[in-house]
CSV table of C-alpha atoms in Angstrom, one decimal:
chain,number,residue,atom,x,y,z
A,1,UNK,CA,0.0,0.0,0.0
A,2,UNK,CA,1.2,3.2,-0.5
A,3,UNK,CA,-0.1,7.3,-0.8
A,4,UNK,CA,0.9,10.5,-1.1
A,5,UNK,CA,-0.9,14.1,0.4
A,6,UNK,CA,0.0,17.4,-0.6
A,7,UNK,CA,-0.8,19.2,2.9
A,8,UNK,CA,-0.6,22.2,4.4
A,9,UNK,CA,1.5,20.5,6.8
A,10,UNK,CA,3.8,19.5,4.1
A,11,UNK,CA,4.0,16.2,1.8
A,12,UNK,CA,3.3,13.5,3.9
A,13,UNK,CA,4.0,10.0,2.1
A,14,UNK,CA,2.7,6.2,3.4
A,15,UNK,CA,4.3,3.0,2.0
A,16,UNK,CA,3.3,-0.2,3.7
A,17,UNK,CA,3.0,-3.7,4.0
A,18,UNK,CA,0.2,-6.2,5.4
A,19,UNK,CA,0.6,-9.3,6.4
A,20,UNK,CA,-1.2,-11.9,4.1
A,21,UNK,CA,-2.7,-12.3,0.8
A,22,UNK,CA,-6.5,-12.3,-1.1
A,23,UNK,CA,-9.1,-10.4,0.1
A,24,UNK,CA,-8.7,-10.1,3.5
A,25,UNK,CA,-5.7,-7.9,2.9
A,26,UNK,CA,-7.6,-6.0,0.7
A,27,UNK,CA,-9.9,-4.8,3.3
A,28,UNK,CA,-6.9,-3.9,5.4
A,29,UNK,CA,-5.2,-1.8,3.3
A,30,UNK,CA,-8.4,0.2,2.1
A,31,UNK,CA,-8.8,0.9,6.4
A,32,UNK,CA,-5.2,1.7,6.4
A,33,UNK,CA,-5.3,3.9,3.1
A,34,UNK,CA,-8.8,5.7,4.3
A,35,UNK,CA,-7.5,6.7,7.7
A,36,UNK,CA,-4.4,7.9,6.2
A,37,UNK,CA,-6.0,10.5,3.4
A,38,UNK,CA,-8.0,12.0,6.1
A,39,UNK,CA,-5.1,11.8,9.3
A,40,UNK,CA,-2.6,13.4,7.1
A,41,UNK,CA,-4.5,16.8,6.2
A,42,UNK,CA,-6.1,17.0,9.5
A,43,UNK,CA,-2.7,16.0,12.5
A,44,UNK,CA,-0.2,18.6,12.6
A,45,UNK,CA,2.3,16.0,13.3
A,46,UNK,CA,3.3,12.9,12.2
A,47,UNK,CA,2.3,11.2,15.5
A,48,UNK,CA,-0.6,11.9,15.3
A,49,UNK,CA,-1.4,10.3,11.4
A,50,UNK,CA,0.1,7.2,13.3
A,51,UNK,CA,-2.0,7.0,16.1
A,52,UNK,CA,-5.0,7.4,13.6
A,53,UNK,CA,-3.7,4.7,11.6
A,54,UNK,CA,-3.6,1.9,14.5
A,55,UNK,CA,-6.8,2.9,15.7
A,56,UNK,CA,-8.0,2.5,12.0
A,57,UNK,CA,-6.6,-0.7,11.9
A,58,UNK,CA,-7.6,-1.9,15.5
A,59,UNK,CA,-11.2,-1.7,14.7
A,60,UNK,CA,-10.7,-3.1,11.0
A,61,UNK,CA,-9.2,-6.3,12.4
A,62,UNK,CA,-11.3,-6.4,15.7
A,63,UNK,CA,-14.0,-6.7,13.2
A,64,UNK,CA,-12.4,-9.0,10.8
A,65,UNK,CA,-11.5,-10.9,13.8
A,66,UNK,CA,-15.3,-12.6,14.5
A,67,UNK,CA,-14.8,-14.3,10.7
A,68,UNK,CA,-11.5,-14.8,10.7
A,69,UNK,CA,-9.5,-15.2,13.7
A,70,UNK,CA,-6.0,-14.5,13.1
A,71,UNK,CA,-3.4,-12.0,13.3
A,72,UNK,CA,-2.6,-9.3,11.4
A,73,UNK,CA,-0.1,-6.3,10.7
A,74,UNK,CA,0.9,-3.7,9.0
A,75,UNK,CA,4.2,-2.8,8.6
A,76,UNK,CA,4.0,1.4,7.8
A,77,UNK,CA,6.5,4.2,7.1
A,78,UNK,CA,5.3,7.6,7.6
A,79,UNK,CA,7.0,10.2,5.7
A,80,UNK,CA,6.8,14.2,5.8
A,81,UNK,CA,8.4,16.0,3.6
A,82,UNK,CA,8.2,19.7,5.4
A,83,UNK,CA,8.3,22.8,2.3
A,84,UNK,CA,11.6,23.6,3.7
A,85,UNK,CA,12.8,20.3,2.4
A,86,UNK,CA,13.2,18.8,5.7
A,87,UNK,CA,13.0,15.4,5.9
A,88,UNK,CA,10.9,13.4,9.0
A,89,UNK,CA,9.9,9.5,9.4
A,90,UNK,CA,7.8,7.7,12.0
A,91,UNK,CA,8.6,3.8,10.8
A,92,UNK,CA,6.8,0.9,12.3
A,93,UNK,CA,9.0,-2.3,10.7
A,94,UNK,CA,9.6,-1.0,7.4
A,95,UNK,CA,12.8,-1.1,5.4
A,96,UNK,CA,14.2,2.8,5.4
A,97,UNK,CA,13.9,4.2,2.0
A,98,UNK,CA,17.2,5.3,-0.1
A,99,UNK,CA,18.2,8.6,-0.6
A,100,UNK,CA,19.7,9.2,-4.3
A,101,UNK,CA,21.4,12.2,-5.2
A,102,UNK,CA,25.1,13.5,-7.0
A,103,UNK,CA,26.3,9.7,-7.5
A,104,UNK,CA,25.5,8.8,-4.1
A,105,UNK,CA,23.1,6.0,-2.3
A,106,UNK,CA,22.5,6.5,0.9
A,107,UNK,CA,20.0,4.8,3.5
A,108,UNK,CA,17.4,7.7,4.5
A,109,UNK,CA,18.2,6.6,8.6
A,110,UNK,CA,19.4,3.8,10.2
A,111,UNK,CA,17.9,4.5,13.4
A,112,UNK,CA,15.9,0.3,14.6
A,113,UNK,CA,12.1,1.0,13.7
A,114,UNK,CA,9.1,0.6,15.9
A,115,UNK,CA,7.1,-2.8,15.8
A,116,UNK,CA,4.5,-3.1,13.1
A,117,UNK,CA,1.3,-1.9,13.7
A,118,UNK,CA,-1.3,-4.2,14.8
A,119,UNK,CA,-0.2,-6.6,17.2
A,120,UNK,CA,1.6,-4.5,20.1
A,121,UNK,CA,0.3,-0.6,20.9
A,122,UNK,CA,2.3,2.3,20.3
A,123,UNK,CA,4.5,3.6,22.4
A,124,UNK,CA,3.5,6.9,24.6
A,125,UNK,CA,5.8,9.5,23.0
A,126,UNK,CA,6.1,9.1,19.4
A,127,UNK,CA,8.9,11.3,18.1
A,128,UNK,CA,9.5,11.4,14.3
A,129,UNK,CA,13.7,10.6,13.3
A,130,UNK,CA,14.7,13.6,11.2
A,131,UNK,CA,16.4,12.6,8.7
A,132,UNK,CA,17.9,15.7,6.5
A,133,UNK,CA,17.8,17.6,4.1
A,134,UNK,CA,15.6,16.7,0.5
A,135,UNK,CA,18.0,18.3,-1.6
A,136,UNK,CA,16.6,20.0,-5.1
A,137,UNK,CA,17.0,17.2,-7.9
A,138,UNK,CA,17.6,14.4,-5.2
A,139,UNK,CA,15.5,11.4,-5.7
A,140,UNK,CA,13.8,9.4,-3.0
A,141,UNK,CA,13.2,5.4,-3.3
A,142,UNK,CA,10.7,4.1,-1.1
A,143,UNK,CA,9.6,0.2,-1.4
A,144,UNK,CA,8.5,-3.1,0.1
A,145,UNK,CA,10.7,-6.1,0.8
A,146,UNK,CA,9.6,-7.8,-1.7
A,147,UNK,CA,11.6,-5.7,-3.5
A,148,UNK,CA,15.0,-6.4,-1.4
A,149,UNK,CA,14.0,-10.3,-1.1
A,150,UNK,CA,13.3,-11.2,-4.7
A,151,UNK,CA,15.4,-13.8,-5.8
A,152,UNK,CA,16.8,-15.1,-8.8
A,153,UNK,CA,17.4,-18.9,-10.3
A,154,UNK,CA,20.5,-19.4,-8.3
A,155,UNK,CA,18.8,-18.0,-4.7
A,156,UNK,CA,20.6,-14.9,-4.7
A,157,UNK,CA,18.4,-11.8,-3.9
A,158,UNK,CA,18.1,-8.6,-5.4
A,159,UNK,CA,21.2,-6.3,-5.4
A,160,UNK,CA,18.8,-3.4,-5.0
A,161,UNK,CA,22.2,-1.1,-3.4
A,162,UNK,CA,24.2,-1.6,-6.7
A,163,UNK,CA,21.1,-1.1,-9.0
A,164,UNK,CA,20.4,2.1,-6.9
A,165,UNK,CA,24.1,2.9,-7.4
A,166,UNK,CA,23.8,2.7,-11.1
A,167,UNK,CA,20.7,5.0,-11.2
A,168,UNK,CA,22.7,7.5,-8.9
A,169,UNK,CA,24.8,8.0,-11.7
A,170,UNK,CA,22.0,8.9,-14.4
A,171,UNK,CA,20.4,11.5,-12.2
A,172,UNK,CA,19.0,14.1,-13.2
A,173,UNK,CA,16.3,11.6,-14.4
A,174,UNK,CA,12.7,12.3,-14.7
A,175,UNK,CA,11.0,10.0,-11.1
A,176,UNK,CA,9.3,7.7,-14.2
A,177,UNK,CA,12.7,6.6,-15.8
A,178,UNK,CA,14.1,5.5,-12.3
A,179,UNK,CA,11.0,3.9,-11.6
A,180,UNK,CA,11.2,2.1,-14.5
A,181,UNK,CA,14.4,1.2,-14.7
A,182,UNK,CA,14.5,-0.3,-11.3
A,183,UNK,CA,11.5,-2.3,-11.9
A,184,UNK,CA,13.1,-3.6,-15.1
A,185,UNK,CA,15.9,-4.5,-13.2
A,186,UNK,CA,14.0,-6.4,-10.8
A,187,UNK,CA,12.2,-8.5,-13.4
A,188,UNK,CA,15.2,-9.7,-15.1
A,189,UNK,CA,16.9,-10.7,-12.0
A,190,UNK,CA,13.4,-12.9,-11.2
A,191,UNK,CA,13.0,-13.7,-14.6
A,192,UNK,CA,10.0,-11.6,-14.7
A,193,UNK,CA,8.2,-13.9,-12.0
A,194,UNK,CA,8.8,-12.3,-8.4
A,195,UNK,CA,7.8,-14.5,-5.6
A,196,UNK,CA,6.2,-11.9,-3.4
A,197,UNK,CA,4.1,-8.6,-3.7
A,198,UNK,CA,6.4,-5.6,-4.9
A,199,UNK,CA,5.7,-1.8,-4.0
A,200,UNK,CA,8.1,1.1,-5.7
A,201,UNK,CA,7.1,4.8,-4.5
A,202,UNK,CA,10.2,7.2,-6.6
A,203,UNK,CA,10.2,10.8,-5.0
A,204,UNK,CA,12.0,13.6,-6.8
A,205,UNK,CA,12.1,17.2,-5.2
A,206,UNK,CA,11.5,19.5,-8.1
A,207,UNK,CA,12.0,22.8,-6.5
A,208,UNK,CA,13.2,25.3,-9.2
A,209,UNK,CA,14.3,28.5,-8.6
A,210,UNK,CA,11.1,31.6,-9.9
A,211,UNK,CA,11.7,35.2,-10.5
A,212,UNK,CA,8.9,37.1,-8.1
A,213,UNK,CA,8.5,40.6,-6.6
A,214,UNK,CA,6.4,43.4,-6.5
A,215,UNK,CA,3.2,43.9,-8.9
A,216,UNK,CA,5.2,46.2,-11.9
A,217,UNK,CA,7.9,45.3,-10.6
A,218,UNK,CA,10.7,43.3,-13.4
A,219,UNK,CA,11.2,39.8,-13.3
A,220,UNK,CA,14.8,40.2,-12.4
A,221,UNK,CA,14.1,42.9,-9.1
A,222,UNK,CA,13.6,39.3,-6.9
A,223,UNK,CA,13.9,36.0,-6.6
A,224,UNK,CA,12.2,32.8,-4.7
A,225,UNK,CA,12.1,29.2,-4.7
A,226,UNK,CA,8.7,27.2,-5.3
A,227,UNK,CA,9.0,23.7,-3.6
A,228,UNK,CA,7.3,20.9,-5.3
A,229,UNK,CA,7.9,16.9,-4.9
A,230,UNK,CA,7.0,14.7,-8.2
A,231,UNK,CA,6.1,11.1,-7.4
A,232,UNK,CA,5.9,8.5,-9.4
A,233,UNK,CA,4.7,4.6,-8.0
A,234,UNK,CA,3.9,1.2,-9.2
């Protein structure tokens, strides 16, 4: 599952997993994917969208539970990216997304992420990891580990680093081409037949700088920067 909101707040960006297959999962993610469109316009903070998320969840599964008993999770990880281009997670047993930018690959935080959410409850003081600056032209890949854990013929997974590395080195690239690219890779190295469910967000910050100023004023009297993020998913 995965969405992204253009909010006053910022953009806020969700990429997740849930345990499981068929329908069931359906149903999950639409209660996930609901909660999140209205949480992230309406919280202030990114602690907030989360907290709306498990209880989302809580009552989805509570009743899924009476026809089928089981349990379920969602592993989630909540983005913000603040007009500033400051960069914020909250991440509840996702894998961190990779930041691309000027040849260089880099995991967006290696701080140990919460527990999915679903089967324990949030902690008391949810403080989002900053992680940086989003850096005009830099390029943002977010994804599920299906991604990481496809395998070939021979057993080996996915050398997602080194693929990432490779795309590093073609930026500036429009978000499409990475994505594309990437997901090319991937079906070669599986012969086109992954073994598990596959999720690619691609995040490029578009800022460019604008000539502004006074009404009459000329175009070249001041100058301003209009930030704007250009996803592109599959």
């Amino acid at each position: 599952l995965y969405e992204v909101a253009a909010t006053e707040h910022g953009v806020r960006v969700l990429i997740g997993d849930v345990r499981g297959h068929g329908i069931g999962a359906l149903g999950t993610v639409a209660a996930v994917l609901g909660s999140f469109r209205e949480a992230a316009h309406d919280e202030p903070d990114l602690g907030g969208v989360l907290r709306r998320l498990d209880r989302a969840l809580a009552r989805h599964l509570g009743e899924r539970a009476r026809d089928e008993p089981g349990e379920d999770f969602v592993t989630a990880l909540l983005l913000e990216i603040r007009p500033d281009g400051e960069l914020s997670a909250l991440n509840c047993g996702h894998p961190w997304p990779f930041l691309l930018g000027d040849g260089r690959v880099e995991p967006l935080a290696r701080a140990d992420p919460l527990p999915p959410v679903g089967p324990f409850p949030l902690p008391g003081d949810l403080v989002p990891v900053r992680c940086g600056a989003f850096p005009p032209g830099d390029v943002l890949v977010l994804y599920t580990d299906g991604v990481e854990d496809a395998r070939d013929a021979a057993g080996r997974f996915f050398p997602l680093h080194a693929t990432l590395t490779g795309l590093a080195s073609r930026l500036p690239a429009a978000p499409e081409t990475t994505l594309r690219l990437l997901f090319s890779a991937l079906l070669r190295h599986t012969r086109g037949r992954p073994a598990d469910d596959v999720a690619l967000v691609v995040l490029r910050n578009d800022r460019a700088r604008v000539t502004c100023g006074p009404l009459g004023a000329g175009a070249s009297d001041a100058e301003g920067s209009v930030p704007g993020t250009r996803p592109a998913a599959t």
